[in-house]
């Protein structure tokens, strides 16, 4: 997948997720946030595995190394199980206004981990663009009275939840070349089960069947399909850039709430629009080009026979592209514009 298509995938993922917020607000009223999150995630998991079954007509585990399976397990444990618990615990000790602001940390921490721990390249344009997008999210979330004094432990817990989701995003990046439906479906089922179990343990009651079905349907689109596209974007853009594009989701939710729910347009909305649009423009106009080396590797993912896939086949191939199979990359050194996709995750600290 080209960089431009990956950008579209990230933005559509943000669109679907952002749209799910006001839609869920209309469809489901009076539910606990944790119970609603559980229904949304379970709906995404069931929907994705059903779609995968119709696509493949059989269940098969994706081909991944032991390290990749551990990365997926870590992503699910941190983002699907631990993060929701930390968030709920933090919400009992901090205000909703503070939590809304703190949740913007996820995008920032995702980018910081990608740059510092995983050595994704970070040009000035990308850093400034990320800062502007996050600033737009802060403007949308900032309450009229500003931050209120709060319990420090609650703030720390919400921030820790954001760190878990940031680690989840970067660990998912490591398995993003695998089947995105399997990854999204597995994360949805585990996260949904964890949230539902937590909600029921806290005393929540399941709503009527129509409400459950509606919530799960919203979850399939806003969480399931969105997550698949998010994984696809990770495959082509890396963690930091995908997180930046996905951080536009609050703007999408606010825009839909204004248009469909007749919520008032504020000066903050237009300021957030300008900040996010400028940040996205900086990312869209990025050009990263230098000589780099691809080391020998073997993996499986959907691909076409471009400059990075000059291999032969050990099976009868009918010429259909794109296609997916296990293939080997030989060592090659060349120069061209690129993103930190599955073939360009080199360490820039040793370049030049």
mmCIF file of C-alpha atoms in Angstrom:
data_model
loop_
_atom_site.group_PDB
_atom_site.id
_atom_site.type_symbol
_atom_site.label_atom_id
_atom_site.label_comp_id
_atom_site.label_asym_id
_atom_site.label_seq_id
_atom_site.Cartn_x
_atom_site.Cartn_y
_atom_site.Cartn_z
ATOM 1 C CA UNK A 1 0.000 0.000 0.000
ATOM 2 C CA UNK A 2 1.317 3.394 -0.974
ATOM 3 C CA UNK A 3 1.807 6.177 1.541
ATOM 4 C CA UNK A 4 -1.142 8.155 0.158
ATOM 5 C CA UNK A 5 -3.483 5.187 0.480
ATOM 6 C CA UNK A 6 -2.252 4.618 4.021
ATOM 7 C CA UNK A 7 -3.008 8.256 4.831
ATOM 8 C CA UNK A 8 -6.531 7.804 3.469
ATOM 9 C CA UNK A 9 -6.901 4.654 5.613
ATOM 10 C CA UNK A 10 -5.825 6.579 8.740
ATOM 11 C CA UNK A 11 -8.183 9.481 8.043
ATOM 12 C CA UNK A 12 -11.138 7.182 7.274
ATOM 13 C CA UNK A 13 -10.358 5.277 10.499
ATOM 14 C CA UNK A 14 -10.545 8.594 12.363
ATOM 15 C CA UNK A 15 -13.759 9.479 10.497
ATOM 16 C CA UNK A 16 -15.478 6.219 11.471
ATOM 17 C CA UNK A 17 -14.307 6.375 15.081
ATOM 18 C CA UNK A 18 -15.187 10.046 15.433
ATOM 19 C CA UNK A 19 -18.623 9.466 13.905
ATOM 20 C CA UNK A 20 -19.338 6.618 16.326
ATOM 21 C CA UNK A 21 -19.236 8.981 19.319
ATOM 22 C CA UNK A 22 -22.315 11.142 18.520
ATOM 23 C CA UNK A 23 -24.131 8.147 16.997
ATOM 24 C CA UNK A 24 -23.605 6.094 20.162
ATOM 25 C CA UNK A 25 -24.771 9.111 22.161
ATOM 26 C CA UNK A 26 -28.087 9.057 20.281
ATOM 27 C CA UNK A 27 -28.565 5.268 20.212
ATOM 28 C CA UNK A 28 -27.531 4.398 23.740
ATOM 29 C CA UNK A 29 -28.556 6.513 26.709
ATOM 30 C CA UNK A 30 -28.250 5.787 30.387
ATOM 31 C CA UNK A 31 -25.565 3.096 30.089
ATOM 32 C CA UNK A 32 -22.355 3.083 32.057
ATOM 33 C CA UNK A 33 -19.370 4.145 29.915
ATOM 34 C CA UNK A 34 -17.584 0.851 30.605
ATOM 35 C CA UNK A 35 -20.592 -1.270 29.627
ATOM 36 C CA UNK A 36 -21.044 0.749 26.430
ATOM 37 C CA UNK A 37 -17.350 0.344 25.602
ATOM 38 C CA UNK A 38 -17.685 -3.408 26.137
ATOM 39 C CA UNK A 39 -20.641 -3.670 23.752
ATOM 40 C CA UNK A 40 -18.870 -1.554 21.133
ATOM 41 C CA UNK A 41 -15.689 -3.653 21.306
ATOM 42 C CA UNK A 42 -17.526 -6.995 21.326
ATOM 43 C CA UNK A 43 -19.556 -5.842 18.317
ATOM 44 C CA UNK A 44 -16.339 -4.987 16.499
ATOM 45 C CA UNK A 45 -14.742 -8.340 17.310
ATOM 46 C CA UNK A 46 -17.734 -10.456 16.312
ATOM 47 C CA UNK A 47 -18.301 -8.407 13.162
ATOM 48 C CA UNK A 48 -14.696 -8.634 12.020
ATOM 49 C CA UNK A 49 -14.416 -12.387 12.579
ATOM 50 C CA UNK A 50 -17.725 -12.895 10.751
ATOM 51 C CA UNK A 51 -16.440 -10.798 7.826
ATOM 52 C CA UNK A 52 -13.139 -12.691 7.861
ATOM 53 C CA UNK A 53 -15.020 -15.992 7.789
ATOM 54 C CA UNK A 54 -17.059 -14.911 4.781
ATOM 55 C CA UNK A 55 -13.891 -13.756 3.038
ATOM 56 C CA UNK A 56 -11.758 -16.848 3.668
ATOM 57 C CA UNK A 57 -14.453 -19.519 4.179
ATOM 58 C CA UNK A 58 -12.201 -21.027 6.828
ATOM 59 C CA UNK A 59 -10.420 -20.046 10.028
ATOM 60 C CA UNK A 60 -6.640 -19.871 9.850
ATOM 61 C CA UNK A 61 -4.116 -18.200 12.102
ATOM 62 C CA UNK A 62 -1.942 -15.597 10.367
ATOM 63 C CA UNK A 63 1.698 -16.451 9.766
ATOM 64 C CA UNK A 64 3.659 -14.553 12.432
ATOM 65 C CA UNK A 65 6.923 -15.086 14.274
ATOM 66 C CA UNK A 66 7.030 -15.850 18.000
ATOM 67 C CA UNK A 67 8.114 -12.252 18.641
ATOM 68 C CA UNK A 68 5.093 -10.938 16.720
ATOM 69 C CA UNK A 69 2.695 -13.144 18.692
ATOM 70 C CA UNK A 70 4.188 -11.742 21.909
ATOM 71 C CA UNK A 71 3.780 -8.203 20.553
ATOM 72 C CA UNK A 72 0.117 -8.885 19.750
ATOM 73 C CA UNK A 73 -0.437 -10.406 23.207
ATOM 74 C CA UNK A 74 1.219 -7.376 24.807
ATOM 75 C CA UNK A 75 -0.902 -4.977 22.749
ATOM 76 C CA UNK A 76 -4.103 -6.771 23.746
ATOM 77 C CA UNK A 77 -3.136 -6.981 27.426
ATOM 78 C CA UNK A 78 -2.129 -3.315 27.661
ATOM 79 C CA UNK A 79 -4.695 -1.682 25.371
ATOM 80 C CA UNK A 80 -7.577 -4.117 25.677
ATOM 81 C CA UNK A 81 -7.481 -5.119 29.334
ATOM 82 C CA UNK A 82 -5.297 -2.861 31.501
ATOM 83 C CA UNK A 83 -6.001 0.545 29.928
ATOM 84 C CA UNK A 84 -9.820 0.430 30.395
ATOM 85 C CA UNK A 85 -9.386 -0.584 34.045
ATOM 86 C CA UNK A 86 -6.970 2.305 34.665
ATOM 87 C CA UNK A 87 -9.298 4.717 32.900
ATOM 88 C CA UNK A 88 -12.357 3.659 34.925
ATOM 89 C CA UNK A 89 -10.423 3.776 38.183
ATOM 90 C CA UNK A 90 -9.083 7.211 37.265
ATOM 91 C CA UNK A 91 -12.565 8.498 36.343
ATOM 92 C CA UNK A 92 -13.740 7.751 39.877
ATOM 93 C CA UNK A 93 -11.076 10.131 41.169
ATOM 94 C CA UNK A 94 -10.934 12.836 38.508
ATOM 95 C CA UNK A 95 -13.464 15.008 36.674
ATOM 96 C CA UNK A 96 -14.797 14.153 33.230
ATOM 97 C CA UNK A 97 -13.401 17.472 31.960
ATOM 98 C CA UNK A 98 -9.909 16.615 33.144
ATOM 99 C CA UNK A 99 -10.180 13.107 31.689
ATOM 100 C CA UNK A 100 -11.185 14.504 28.283
ATOM 101 C CA UNK A 101 -8.081 16.657 28.224
ATOM 102 C CA UNK A 102 -5.822 13.881 29.463
ATOM 103 C CA UNK A 103 -7.041 11.441 26.788
ATOM 104 C CA UNK A 104 -5.284 13.624 24.208
ATOM 105 C CA UNK A 105 -2.064 12.256 25.696
ATOM 106 C CA UNK A 106 -2.540 9.000 23.786
ATOM 107 C CA UNK A 107 -1.502 10.506 20.451
ATOM 108 C CA UNK A 108 1.426 12.357 21.999
ATOM 109 C CA UNK A 109 2.709 9.328 23.903
ATOM 110 C CA UNK A 110 2.281 7.106 20.831
ATOM 111 C CA UNK A 111 4.478 9.468 18.838
ATOM 112 C CA UNK A 112 7.056 9.846 21.628
ATOM 113 C CA UNK A 113 7.389 6.066 22.030
ATOM 114 C CA UNK A 114 7.661 5.673 18.250
ATOM 115 C CA UNK A 115 10.406 8.298 18.035
ATOM 116 C CA UNK A 116 12.373 7.481 21.201
ATOM 117 C CA UNK A 117 11.939 3.712 21.620
ATOM 118 C CA UNK A 118 11.321 2.498 18.068
ATOM 119 C CA UNK A 119 13.495 5.124 16.314
ATOM 120 C CA UNK A 120 10.930 6.319 13.771
ATOM 121 C CA UNK A 121 12.222 9.395 11.989
ATOM 122 C CA UNK A 122 10.798 12.679 13.290
ATOM 123 C CA UNK A 123 11.374 15.718 11.090
ATOM 124 C CA UNK A 124 10.525 19.209 12.331
ATOM 125 C CA UNK A 125 7.499 19.274 10.008
ATOM 126 C CA UNK A 126 6.106 16.056 11.506
ATOM 127 C CA UNK A 127 6.668 17.181 15.108
ATOM 128 C CA UNK A 128 5.050 20.581 14.520
ATOM 129 C CA UNK A 129 2.152 18.967 12.645
ATOM 130 C CA UNK A 130 1.584 16.532 15.515
ATOM 131 C CA UNK A 131 1.662 19.398 18.029
ATOM 132 C CA UNK A 132 -0.940 21.373 16.044
ATOM 133 C CA UNK A 133 -3.287 18.382 15.723
ATOM 134 C CA UNK A 134 -3.041 17.671 19.467
ATOM 135 C CA UNK A 135 -3.558 21.380 20.210
ATOM 136 C CA UNK A 136 -6.754 21.248 18.143
ATOM 137 C CA UNK A 137 -7.950 18.294 20.207
ATOM 138 C CA UNK A 138 -7.192 20.168 23.411
ATOM 139 C CA UNK A 139 -9.194 23.170 22.218
ATOM 140 C CA UNK A 140 -12.194 20.916 21.498
ATOM 141 C CA UNK A 141 -11.973 19.214 24.888
ATOM 142 C CA UNK A 142 -11.131 22.236 27.036
ATOM 143 C CA UNK A 143 -14.046 23.023 29.404
ATOM 144 C CA UNK A 144 -15.260 26.591 29.792
ATOM 145 C CA UNK A 145 -13.971 26.806 33.331
ATOM 146 C CA UNK A 146 -10.606 25.257 32.569
ATOM 147 C CA UNK A 147 -9.023 22.468 34.560
ATOM 148 C CA UNK A 148 -10.381 21.963 38.054
ATOM 149 C CA UNK A 149 -8.277 20.885 41.054
ATOM 150 C CA UNK A 150 -8.281 17.142 41.275
ATOM 151 C CA UNK A 151 -6.977 14.024 42.921
ATOM 152 C CA UNK A 152 -3.455 13.432 41.664
ATOM 153 C CA UNK A 153 -3.920 9.651 41.660
ATOM 154 C CA UNK A 154 -6.885 9.971 39.306
ATOM 155 C CA UNK A 155 -4.871 12.095 36.895
ATOM 156 C CA UNK A 156 -1.970 9.633 37.023
ATOM 157 C CA UNK A 157 -4.317 6.687 36.382
ATOM 158 C CA UNK A 158 -5.851 8.285 33.258
ATOM 159 C CA UNK A 159 -2.390 9.246 32.013
ATOM 160 C CA UNK A 160 -1.233 5.656 32.628
ATOM 161 C CA UNK A 161 -4.189 4.393 30.566
ATOM 162 C CA UNK A 162 -3.047 6.648 27.710
ATOM 163 C CA UNK A 163 0.478 5.250 28.038
ATOM 164 C CA UNK A 164 -0.929 1.708 27.797
ATOM 165 C CA UNK A 165 -2.841 2.610 24.618
ATOM 166 C CA UNK A 166 0.278 4.276 23.217
ATOM 167 C CA UNK A 167 2.289 1.100 23.876
ATOM 168 C CA UNK A 168 -0.578 -0.894 22.331
ATOM 169 C CA UNK A 169 -0.347 1.214 19.143
ATOM 170 C CA UNK A 170 3.406 0.700 18.844
ATOM 171 C CA UNK A 171 3.231 -3.027 19.561
ATOM 172 C CA UNK A 172 0.442 -3.387 16.989
ATOM 173 C CA UNK A 173 2.761 -1.665 14.521
ATOM 174 C CA UNK A 174 5.085 -4.674 14.866
ATOM 175 C CA UNK A 175 2.343 -7.042 13.630
ATOM 176 C CA UNK A 176 0.644 -4.680 11.176
ATOM 177 C CA UNK A 177 1.840 -6.692 8.154
ATOM 178 C CA UNK A 178 -0.347 -9.610 9.290
ATOM 179 C CA UNK A 179 -4.060 -10.045 8.608
ATOM 180 C CA UNK A 180 -5.648 -6.807 9.857
ATOM 181 C CA UNK A 181 -9.071 -8.461 10.312
ATOM 182 C CA UNK A 182 -7.604 -11.090 12.628
ATOM 183 C CA UNK A 183 -5.713 -8.454 14.625
ATOM 184 C CA UNK A 184 -8.736 -6.161 14.881
ATOM 185 C CA UNK A 185 -11.143 -8.987 15.662
ATOM 186 C CA UNK A 186 -8.925 -10.443 18.382
ATOM 187 C CA UNK A 187 -8.351 -7.066 20.011
ATOM 188 C CA UNK A 188 -12.066 -6.284 19.832
ATOM 189 C CA UNK A 189 -13.168 -9.539 21.468
ATOM 190 C CA UNK A 190 -10.565 -9.362 24.247
ATOM 191 C CA UNK A 191 -11.110 -5.657 24.939
ATOM 192 C CA UNK A 192 -14.887 -6.118 24.827
ATOM 193 C CA UNK A 193 -14.850 -9.083 27.179
ATOM 194 C CA UNK A 194 -12.592 -7.197 29.612
ATOM 195 C CA UNK A 195 -14.828 -4.122 29.566
ATOM 196 C CA UNK A 196 -18.059 -6.105 29.913
ATOM 197 C CA UNK A 197 -16.656 -8.126 32.807
ATOM 198 C CA UNK A 198 -15.500 -4.930 34.523
ATOM 199 C CA UNK A 199 -18.859 -3.205 33.979
ATOM 200 C CA UNK A 200 -20.848 -6.167 35.343
ATOM 201 C CA UNK A 201 -18.490 -6.419 38.325
ATOM 202 C CA UNK A 202 -19.207 -2.739 39.045
ATOM 203 C CA UNK A 203 -22.946 -3.460 39.086
ATOM 204 C CA UNK A 204 -24.026 -2.478 35.562
ATOM 205 C CA UNK A 205 -27.069 -4.148 34.012
ATOM 206 C CA UNK A 206 -27.347 -5.186 30.361
ATOM 207 C CA UNK A 207 -29.879 -3.073 28.396
ATOM 208 C CA UNK A 208 -32.662 -4.397 26.168
ATOM 209 C CA UNK A 209 -31.817 -6.527 23.124
ATOM 210 C CA UNK A 210 -32.442 -3.759 20.527
ATOM 211 C CA UNK A 211 -30.060 -1.441 22.384
ATOM 212 C CA UNK A 212 -27.410 -4.181 22.590
ATOM 213 C CA UNK A 213 -27.712 -4.883 18.848
ATOM 214 C CA UNK A 214 -27.572 -1.182 17.986
ATOM 215 C CA UNK A 215 -24.503 -0.619 20.152
ATOM 216 C CA UNK A 216 -22.711 -3.620 18.660
ATOM 217 C CA UNK A 217 -23.532 -2.447 15.130
ATOM 218 C CA UNK A 218 -22.051 0.969 15.896
ATOM 219 C CA UNK A 219 -19.039 -0.806 17.384
ATOM 220 C CA UNK A 220 -18.503 -2.863 14.243
ATOM 221 C CA UNK A 221 -18.276 0.269 12.087
ATOM 222 C CA UNK A 222 -16.739 2.773 14.502
ATOM 223 C CA UNK A 223 -14.365 0.406 16.276
ATOM 224 C CA UNK A 224 -14.027 -2.692 14.088
ATOM 225 C CA UNK A 225 -13.680 -1.343 10.561
ATOM 226 C CA UNK A 226 -11.903 1.689 12.002
ATOM 227 C CA UNK A 227 -9.385 -0.566 13.773
ATOM 228 C CA UNK A 228 -8.741 -2.580 10.603
ATOM 229 C CA UNK A 229 -7.995 0.644 8.720
ATOM 230 C CA UNK A 230 -5.844 1.833 11.639
ATOM 231 C CA UNK A 231 -3.741 -1.354 11.397
ATOM 232 C CA UNK A 232 -3.467 -0.914 7.630
ATOM 233 C CA UNK A 233 -2.286 2.672 8.201
ATOM 234 C CA UNK A 234 0.275 1.470 10.752
ATOM 235 C CA UNK A 235 1.580 -0.887 8.071
ATOM 236 C CA UNK A 236 2.191 1.975 5.656
ATOM 237 C CA UNK A 237 2.941 4.979 7.894
ATOM 238 C CA UNK A 238 4.309 3.784 11.219
ATOM 239 C CA UNK A 239 2.972 4.654 14.674
ATOM 240 C CA UNK A 240 3.648 8.379 15.011
ATOM 241 C CA UNK A 241 2.095 9.476 11.713
ATOM 242 C CA UNK A 242 -0.900 7.173 12.065
ATOM 243 C CA UNK A 243 -1.533 8.477 15.592
ATOM 244 C CA UNK A 244 -1.370 12.046 14.300
ATOM 245 C CA UNK A 245 -3.951 11.460 11.574
ATOM 246 C CA UNK A 246 -6.168 9.481 13.958
ATOM 247 C CA UNK A 247 -6.051 12.360 16.448
ATOM 248 C CA UNK A 248 -8.425 14.231 14.118
ATOM 249 C CA UNK A 249 -11.249 11.963 15.348
ATOM 250 C CA UNK A 250 -12.480 14.463 18.012
ATOM 251 C CA UNK A 251 -12.911 17.047 15.257
ATOM 252 C CA UNK A 252 -15.019 14.601 13.220
ATOM 253 C CA UNK A 253 -17.212 13.876 16.238
ATOM 254 C CA UNK A 254 -17.649 17.576 16.965
ATOM 255 C CA UNK A 255 -18.500 18.351 13.323
ATOM 256 C CA UNK A 256 -21.154 15.598 13.189
ATOM 257 C CA UNK A 257 -22.612 16.732 16.520
ATOM 258 C CA UNK A 258 -22.925 20.269 15.137
ATOM 259 C CA UNK A 259 -24.465 19.167 11.835
ATOM 260 C CA UNK A 260 -26.713 16.312 12.950
ATOM 261 C CA UNK A 261 -27.470 17.099 16.590
ATOM 262 C CA UNK A 262 -27.753 20.867 16.122
ATOM 263 C CA UNK A 263 -25.143 21.566 18.786
ATOM 264 C CA UNK A 264 -23.910 25.200 18.768
ATOM 265 C CA UNK A 265 -20.843 26.197 16.765
ATOM 266 C CA UNK A 266 -18.247 27.813 19.003
ATOM 267 C CA UNK A 267 -15.149 29.856 18.317
ATOM 268 C CA UNK A 268 -13.182 26.937 19.754
ATOM 269 C CA UNK A 269 -14.489 24.645 17.020
ATOM 270 C CA UNK A 270 -13.191 26.953 14.276
ATOM 271 C CA UNK A 271 -9.862 27.384 16.065
ATOM 272 C CA UNK A 272 -9.537 23.598 16.388
ATOM 273 C CA UNK A 273 -10.426 23.255 12.697
ATOM 274 C CA UNK A 274 -7.624 25.635 11.698
ATOM 275 C CA UNK A 275 -5.069 23.961 13.972
ATOM 276 C CA UNK A 276 -5.885 20.417 12.837
ATOM 277 C CA UNK A 277 -6.090 21.348 9.160
ATOM 278 C CA UNK A 278 -2.659 22.968 9.350
ATOM 279 C CA UNK A 279 -1.222 19.955 11.169
ATOM 280 C CA UNK A 280 -2.645 17.501 8.615
ATOM 281 C CA UNK A 281 -1.339 19.690 5.767
ATOM 282 C CA UNK A 282 2.168 19.606 7.259
ATOM 283 C CA UNK A 283 2.009 15.812 7.344
ATOM 284 C CA UNK A 284 0.561 15.508 3.843
ATOM 285 C CA UNK A 285 3.338 17.645 2.385
ATOM 286 C CA UNK A 286 6.145 15.744 4.145
ATOM 287 C CA UNK A 287 8.961 14.424 1.973
ATOM 288 C CA UNK A 288 11.452 12.018 3.521
ATOM 289 C CA UNK A 289 14.220 10.932 1.149
ATOM 290 C CA UNK A 290 17.683 9.506 1.847
ATOM 291 C CA UNK A 291 19.848 6.517 1.016
ATOM 292 C CA UNK A 292 18.911 3.520 3.143
ATOM 293 C CA UNK A 293 19.580 -0.204 3.326
ATOM 294 C CA UNK A 294 16.985 -2.970 3.405
ATOM 295 C CA UNK A 295 18.376 -5.976 5.245
ATOM 296 C CA UNK A 296 17.431 -9.520 4.322
ATOM 297 C CA UNK A 297 14.050 -10.487 5.731
ATOM 298 C CA UNK A 298 11.187 -12.899 5.142
ATOM 299 C CA UNK A 299 7.512 -12.149 5.867
ATOM 300 C CA UNK A 300 3.975 -12.323 4.503
ATOM 301 C CA UNK A 301 1.635 -9.471 3.626
ATOM 302 C CA UNK A 302 -0.463 -8.132 0.752
ATOM 303 C CA UNK A 303 1.818 -6.622 -1.906
ATOM 304 C CA UNK A 304 2.364 -5.826 -5.559
ATOM 305 C CA UNK A 305 5.592 -6.423 -7.466
ATOM 306 C CA UNK A 306 7.211 -3.028 -6.997
ATOM 307 C CA UNK A 307 10.848 -2.059 -6.373
ATOM 308 C CA UNK A 308 10.733 -3.820 -2.995
ATOM 309 C CA UNK A 309 9.149 -7.042 -4.244
ATOM 310 C CA UNK A 310 11.316 -8.370 -7.063
ATOM 311 C CA UNK A 311 10.953 -12.020 -6.100
ATOM 312 C CA UNK A 312 9.978 -15.146 -7.988
ATOM 313 C CA UNK A 313 7.268 -17.583 -6.931
ATOM 314 C CA UNK A 314 7.566 -21.199 -5.912
ATOM 315 C CA UNK A 315 3.936 -21.759 -6.941
ATOM 316 C CA UNK A 316 1.867 -21.220 -10.066
ATOM 317 C CA UNK A 317 0.944 -17.515 -10.132
ATOM 318 C CA UNK A 318 -1.841 -16.246 -12.368
ATOM 319 C CA UNK A 319 -0.538 -12.668 -12.355
ATOM 320 C CA UNK A 320 -3.196 -11.330 -9.980
ATOM 321 C CA UNK A 321 -2.104 -8.320 -7.888
ATOM 322 C CA UNK A 322 -2.145 -7.433 -5.115
ATOM 323 C CA UNK A 323 -1.654 -10.843 -3.567
ATOM 324 C CA UNK A 324 -0.303 -12.280 -0.326
ATOM 325 C CA UNK A 325 2.214 -15.032 0.331
ATOM 326 C CA UNK A 326 5.427 -15.674 2.230
ATOM 327 C CA UNK A 327 8.273 -13.944 0.385
ATOM 328 C CA UNK A 328 11.911 -13.050 0.937
ATOM 329 C CA UNK A 329 13.621 -9.670 0.617
ATOM 330 C CA UNK A 330 17.300 -9.670 -0.263
ATOM 331 C CA UNK A 331 19.631 -6.937 1.009
ATOM 332 C CA UNK A 332 19.431 -3.794 -1.108
ATOM 333 C CA UNK A 333 20.623 -0.195 -0.738
ATOM 334 C CA UNK A 334 18.837 2.573 -2.649
ATOM 335 C CA UNK A 335 17.297 6.013 -2.314
ATOM 336 C CA UNK A 336 13.699 7.190 -2.812
ATOM 337 C CA UNK A 337 10.958 9.045 -0.878
ATOM 338 C CA UNK A 338 9.463 6.767 1.776
ATOM 339 C CA UNK A 339 7.457 6.481 4.989
ATOM 340 C CA UNK A 340 8.315 4.251 7.986
ATOM 341 C CA UNK A 341 6.240 1.409 6.527
ATOM 342 C CA UNK A 342 6.850 -2.327 6.955
ATOM 343 C CA UNK A 343 9.868 -2.103 4.625
ATOM 344 C CA UNK A 344 11.370 1.146 5.940
ATOM 345 C CA UNK A 345 11.717 0.750 9.674
ATOM 346 C CA UNK A 346 15.394 1.497 9.761
ATOM 347 C CA UNK A 347 17.209 3.323 12.558
ATOM 348 C CA UNK A 348 17.898 6.917 11.472
ATOM 349 C CA UNK A 349 20.316 7.459 14.344
ATOM 350 C CA UNK A 350 22.952 5.680 12.243
ATOM 351 C CA UNK A 351 22.058 7.134 8.858
ATOM 352 C CA UNK A 352 24.048 9.654 6.851
#
